[in-house]
Amino acid sequence: MHRAHRRFLADLARHTPLLPDAAQLMFIDIDPTHCQVHGRAEQGAEHGRLKGQHTLYPILATHSTKLARPVIGAISAGEH
């Protein structure tokens, strides 16, 4: 089932222009963020700004053009 979903999404991405005009001009925005984690995800997390809760700090990269809204292009693991 997962294989069928991956194929469907890959085919959809090939046939759907998410970023029109990206060949001419693309904006890239890179921002750090934070997210609270629970359970097994707490392993390796730090006590952060969220009231002492276990927190990971991933970095998000979004891409956009003059004609397209931002699309998430990459997410880091947020490891220090």
Coordinates of N, CA, C and O in Angstrom, one line a residue:
M1 N 0.8 -1.2 0.0 CA 0.0 0.0 0.0 C 0.9 1.3 0.0 O 0.6 2.2 -0.7
H2 N 1.9 1.3 0.8 CA 2.8 2.4 0.9 C 3.5 2.6 -0.5 O 3.7 3.8 -0.9
R3 N 3.9 1.6 -1.1 CA 4.5 1.7 -2.4 C 3.6 2.3 -3.4 O 4.0 3.2 -4.2
A4 N 2.3 1.9 -3.4 CA 1.3 2.5 -4.3 C 1.2 4.0 -4.0 O 1.1 4.8 -5.0
H5 N 1.2 4.4 -2.8 CA 1.0 5.8 -2.4 C 2.2 6.6 -2.9 O 2.1 7.7 -3.4
R6 N 3.4 6.0 -2.7 CA 4.7 6.7 -3.1 C 4.7 6.9 -4.7 O 5.0 8.0 -5.2
R7 N 4.3 5.9 -5.4 CA 4.2 6.0 -6.9 C 3.2 7.0 -7.3 O 3.4 7.8 -8.2
F8 N 2.0 7.0 -6.7 CA 1.0 8.0 -7.0 C 1.5 9.4 -6.7 O 1.3 10.3 -7.6
L9 N 2.1 9.6 -5.6 CA 2.6 11.0 -5.3 C 3.7 11.4 -6.2 O 3.8 12.6 -6.6
A10 N 4.6 10.5 -6.6 CA 5.7 10.8 -7.5 C 5.1 11.1 -8.9 O 5.5 12.1 -9.5
D11 N 4.1 10.4 -9.4 CA 3.5 10.7 -10.7 C 2.7 12.0 -10.6 O 2.8 12.8 -11.6
L12 N 2.0 12.3 -9.5 CA 1.3 13.5 -9.4 C 2.3 14.7 -9.4 O 2.0 15.7 -10.0
A13 N 3.4 14.6 -8.7 CA 4.4 15.6 -8.7 C 5.0 15.9 -10.1 O 5.3 17.0 -10.4
R14 N 5.2 14.8 -10.9 CA 5.7 15.0 -12.2 C 4.7 15.8 -13.1 O 5.1 16.5 -14.0
H15 N 3.4 15.6 -12.9 CA 2.4 16.2 -13.8 C 1.8 17.4 -13.2 O 0.9 18.0 -13.9
T16 N 2.1 17.8 -12.0 CA 1.5 19.0 -11.4 C 2.6 20.1 -11.2 O 3.5 19.8 -10.4
P17 N 2.5 21.2 -11.8 CA 3.5 22.2 -11.6 C 3.3 23.0 -10.2 O 2.4 23.8 -10.1
L18 N 4.0 22.6 -9.2 CA 3.9 23.2 -7.9 C 4.5 24.6 -7.9 O 4.0 25.5 -7.2
L19 N 5.5 24.8 -8.6 CA 6.2 26.1 -8.6 C 6.4 26.6 -10.1 O 7.4 26.5 -10.7
P20 N 5.3 27.2 -10.6 CA 5.4 27.8 -12.0 C 6.4 28.9 -11.9 O 6.6 29.6 -11.0
D21 N 7.2 29.1 -13.0 CA 8.2 30.1 -13.2 C 9.4 29.9 -12.3 O 10.2 30.8 -12.1
A22 N 9.6 28.7 -11.8 CA 10.8 28.4 -10.9 C 12.1 28.5 -11.7 O 13.1 28.7 -11.1
A23 N 12.0 28.2 -13.0 CA 13.2 28.3 -13.8 C 13.7 29.7 -13.9 O 14.9 29.9 -14.1
Q24 N 12.9 30.7 -13.8 CA 13.3 32.1 -13.9 C 13.7 32.7 -12.6 O 14.7 33.3 -12.5
L25 N 12.8 32.6 -11.6 CA 13.1 33.2 -10.3 C 12.4 32.4 -9.2 O 11.2 32.1 -9.2
M26 N 13.2 32.0 -8.1 CA 12.6 31.2 -7.0 C 13.1 31.9 -5.7 O 14.3 32.2 -5.6
F27 N 12.2 32.0 -4.8 CA 12.6 32.5 -3.5 C 12.7 31.3 -2.5 O 11.9 30.4 -2.5
I28 N 13.8 31.3 -1.7 CA 14.0 30.3 -0.7 C 14.1 30.9 0.7 O 14.8 31.9 0.9
D29 N 13.2 30.4 1.6 CA 13.2 31.0 2.9 C 13.6 29.8 3.9 O 13.0 28.8 3.9
I30 N 14.6 30.1 4.7 CA 15.1 29.0 5.6 C 14.9 29.6 7.0 O 15.4 30.6 7.4
D31 N 14.1 28.9 7.8 CA 13.7 29.3 9.2 C 13.8 28.2 10.2 O 13.4 27.1 9.9
P32 N 14.4 28.5 11.3 CA 14.4 27.5 12.4 C 13.0 27.5 13.1 O 12.3 28.5 13.1
T33 N 12.6 26.4 13.6 CA 11.3 26.3 14.4 C 11.5 25.4 15.6 O 12.6 24.9 15.8
H34 N 10.5 25.2 16.3 CA 10.6 24.2 17.4 C 9.3 23.5 17.6 O 8.3 24.0 17.2
C35 N 9.4 22.2 18.0 CA 8.3 21.4 18.2 C 8.4 20.6 19.5 O 9.5 20.1 19.7
Q36 N 7.4 20.4 20.2 CA 7.4 19.7 21.4 C 7.3 18.2 21.0 O 6.5 17.8 20.1
V37 N 8.0 17.3 21.8 CA 8.0 15.9 21.5 C 7.6 15.1 22.7 O 7.8 15.6 23.8
H38 N 7.1 13.9 22.5 CA 6.6 13.1 23.6 C 7.1 11.6 23.3 O 7.3 11.3 22.2
G39 N 7.1 10.8 24.3 CA 7.4 9.4 24.2 C 8.8 9.1 23.7 O 9.8 9.7 24.2
R40 N 9.0 8.2 22.8 CA 10.3 7.8 22.3 C 11.0 9.0 21.6 O 12.2 9.0 21.5
A41 N 10.3 9.9 21.0 CA 10.9 11.0 20.3 C 11.6 11.9 21.3 O 12.5 12.8 20.8
E42 N 11.4 11.8 22.6 CA 12.1 12.7 23.6 C 13.6 12.3 23.6 O 14.4 13.1 24.1
Q43 N 14.0 11.1 23.2 CA 15.4 10.7 23.3 C 16.2 11.6 22.3 O 15.9 11.7 21.1
G44 N 17.1 12.3 22.8 CA 17.9 13.2 22.0 C 17.4 14.7 22.0 O 18.0 15.5 21.4
A45 N 16.2 14.9 22.5 CA 15.6 16.2 22.5 C 16.2 17.0 23.7 O 16.7 16.5 24.7
E46 N 16.1 18.3 23.6 CA 16.6 19.2 24.7 C 15.4 19.8 25.4 O 14.3 19.9 24.9
H47 N 15.7 20.3 26.6 CA 14.7 21.1 27.3 C 14.7 22.5 26.7 O 15.7 23.1 26.7
G48 N 13.6 22.9 26.2 CA 13.6 24.1 25.4 C 12.7 25.2 25.9 O 12.4 25.2 27.1
R49 N 12.4 26.1 25.0 CA 11.6 27.3 25.4 C 10.2 27.0 25.7 O 9.5 27.8 26.2
L50 N 9.7 25.8 25.5 CA 8.3 25.5 25.7 C 8.1 25.0 27.1 O 7.7 23.9 27.4
K51 N 8.3 25.9 28.1 CA 8.1 25.7 29.5 C 8.8 24.4 30.0 O 8.2 23.6 30.7
G52 N 10.1 24.2 29.6 CA 10.9 23.1 30.1 C 10.5 21.8 29.5 O 11.0 20.7 29.9
Q53 N 9.7 21.7 28.4 CA 9.3 20.5 27.8 C 10.4 20.1 26.8 O 11.2 20.8 26.4
H54 N 10.4 18.8 26.5 CA 11.4 18.3 25.6 C 11.1 18.8 24.2 O 9.9 18.8 23.7
T55 N 12.1 19.4 23.5 CA 11.8 20.1 22.3 C 12.9 19.8 21.3 O 14.1 19.6 21.6
L56 N 12.5 19.6 20.0 CA 13.4 19.5 18.9 C 13.4 20.8 18.1 O 12.4 21.5 18.1
Y57 N 14.5 21.1 17.4 CA 14.6 22.3 16.7 C 14.9 22.1 15.2 O 16.0 22.2 14.7
P58 N 13.8 21.6 14.4 CA 14.1 21.4 13.0 C 14.2 22.7 12.2 O 13.8 23.8 12.7
I59 N 14.8 22.7 11.1 CA 14.9 23.8 10.2 C 14.1 23.6 9.0 O 14.2 22.5 8.3
L60 N 13.2 24.5 8.6 CA 12.3 24.4 7.4 C 12.8 25.2 6.3 O 13.2 26.4 6.5
A61 N 12.8 24.7 5.1 CA 13.1 25.5 3.9 C 11.9 25.5 3.0 O 11.4 24.4 2.7
T62 N 11.4 26.7 2.7 CA 10.3 26.8 1.8 C 10.7 27.4 0.5 O 11.6 28.3 0.5
H63 N 10.1 27.0 -0.6 CA 10.3 27.6 -1.9 C 9.1 28.2 -2.4 O 8.0 27.7 -2.2
S64 N 9.2 29.4 -3.1 CA 8.1 30.0 -3.7 C 8.5 30.8 -5.0 O 9.7 31.0 -5.2
T65 N 7.6 31.2 -5.8 CA 7.8 32.0 -6.9 C 6.8 33.2 -6.9 O 6.0 33.3 -6.0
K66 N 6.9 34.1 -7.8 CA 6.0 35.2 -7.9 C 4.5 34.7 -8.1 O 3.6 35.3 -7.7
L67 N 4.4 33.5 -8.8 CA 3.1 33.0 -9.1 C 2.6 31.9 -8.1 O 1.4 31.5 -8.2
A68 N 3.5 31.4 -7.3 CA 3.2 30.2 -6.5 C 3.3 30.5 -5.0 O 4.2 31.2 -4.6
R69 N 2.4 30.0 -4.2 CA 2.5 30.1 -2.7 C 3.7 29.2 -2.3 O 4.2 28.3 -3.0
P70 N 4.2 29.5 -1.0 CA 5.3 28.7 -0.5 C 5.0 27.2 -0.4 O 3.9 26.8 0.0
V71 N 6.0 26.4 -0.7 CA 5.9 25.0 -0.6 C 7.1 24.5 0.2 O 8.2 25.0 0.0
I72 N 6.9 23.6 1.2 CA 8.0 23.1 2.0 C 8.9 22.2 1.2 O 8.4 21.3 0.6
G73 N 10.1 22.6 1.1 CA 11.1 21.9 0.2 C 12.0 20.9 1.0 O 12.4 19.9 0.5
A74 N 12.2 21.3 2.3 CA 13.1 20.4 3.1 C 12.9 20.7 4.6 O 12.5 21.8 5.0
I75 N 13.1 19.6 5.3 CA 13.0 19.7 6.8 C 14.2 19.0 7.4 O 14.5 17.9 7.0
S76 N 15.0 19.7 8.2 CA 16.1 19.1 8.8 C 15.7 18.3 10.0 O 14.6 18.4 10.5
A77 N 16.6 17.4 10.5 CA 16.3 16.6 11.7 C 16.3 17.5 13.0 O 15.7 17.0 14.0
G78 N 16.9 18.6 13.0 CA 16.9 19.5 14.1 C 17.9 19.0 15.2 O 17.8 19.4 16.3
E79 N 18.9 18.3 14.8 CA 19.9 17.8 15.8 C 20.9 18.9 16.0 O 21.3 19.6 15.1
H80 N 21.5 19.0 17.2 CA 22.5 20.0 17.5 C 23.9 19.3 17.4 O 24.1 18.2 17.7

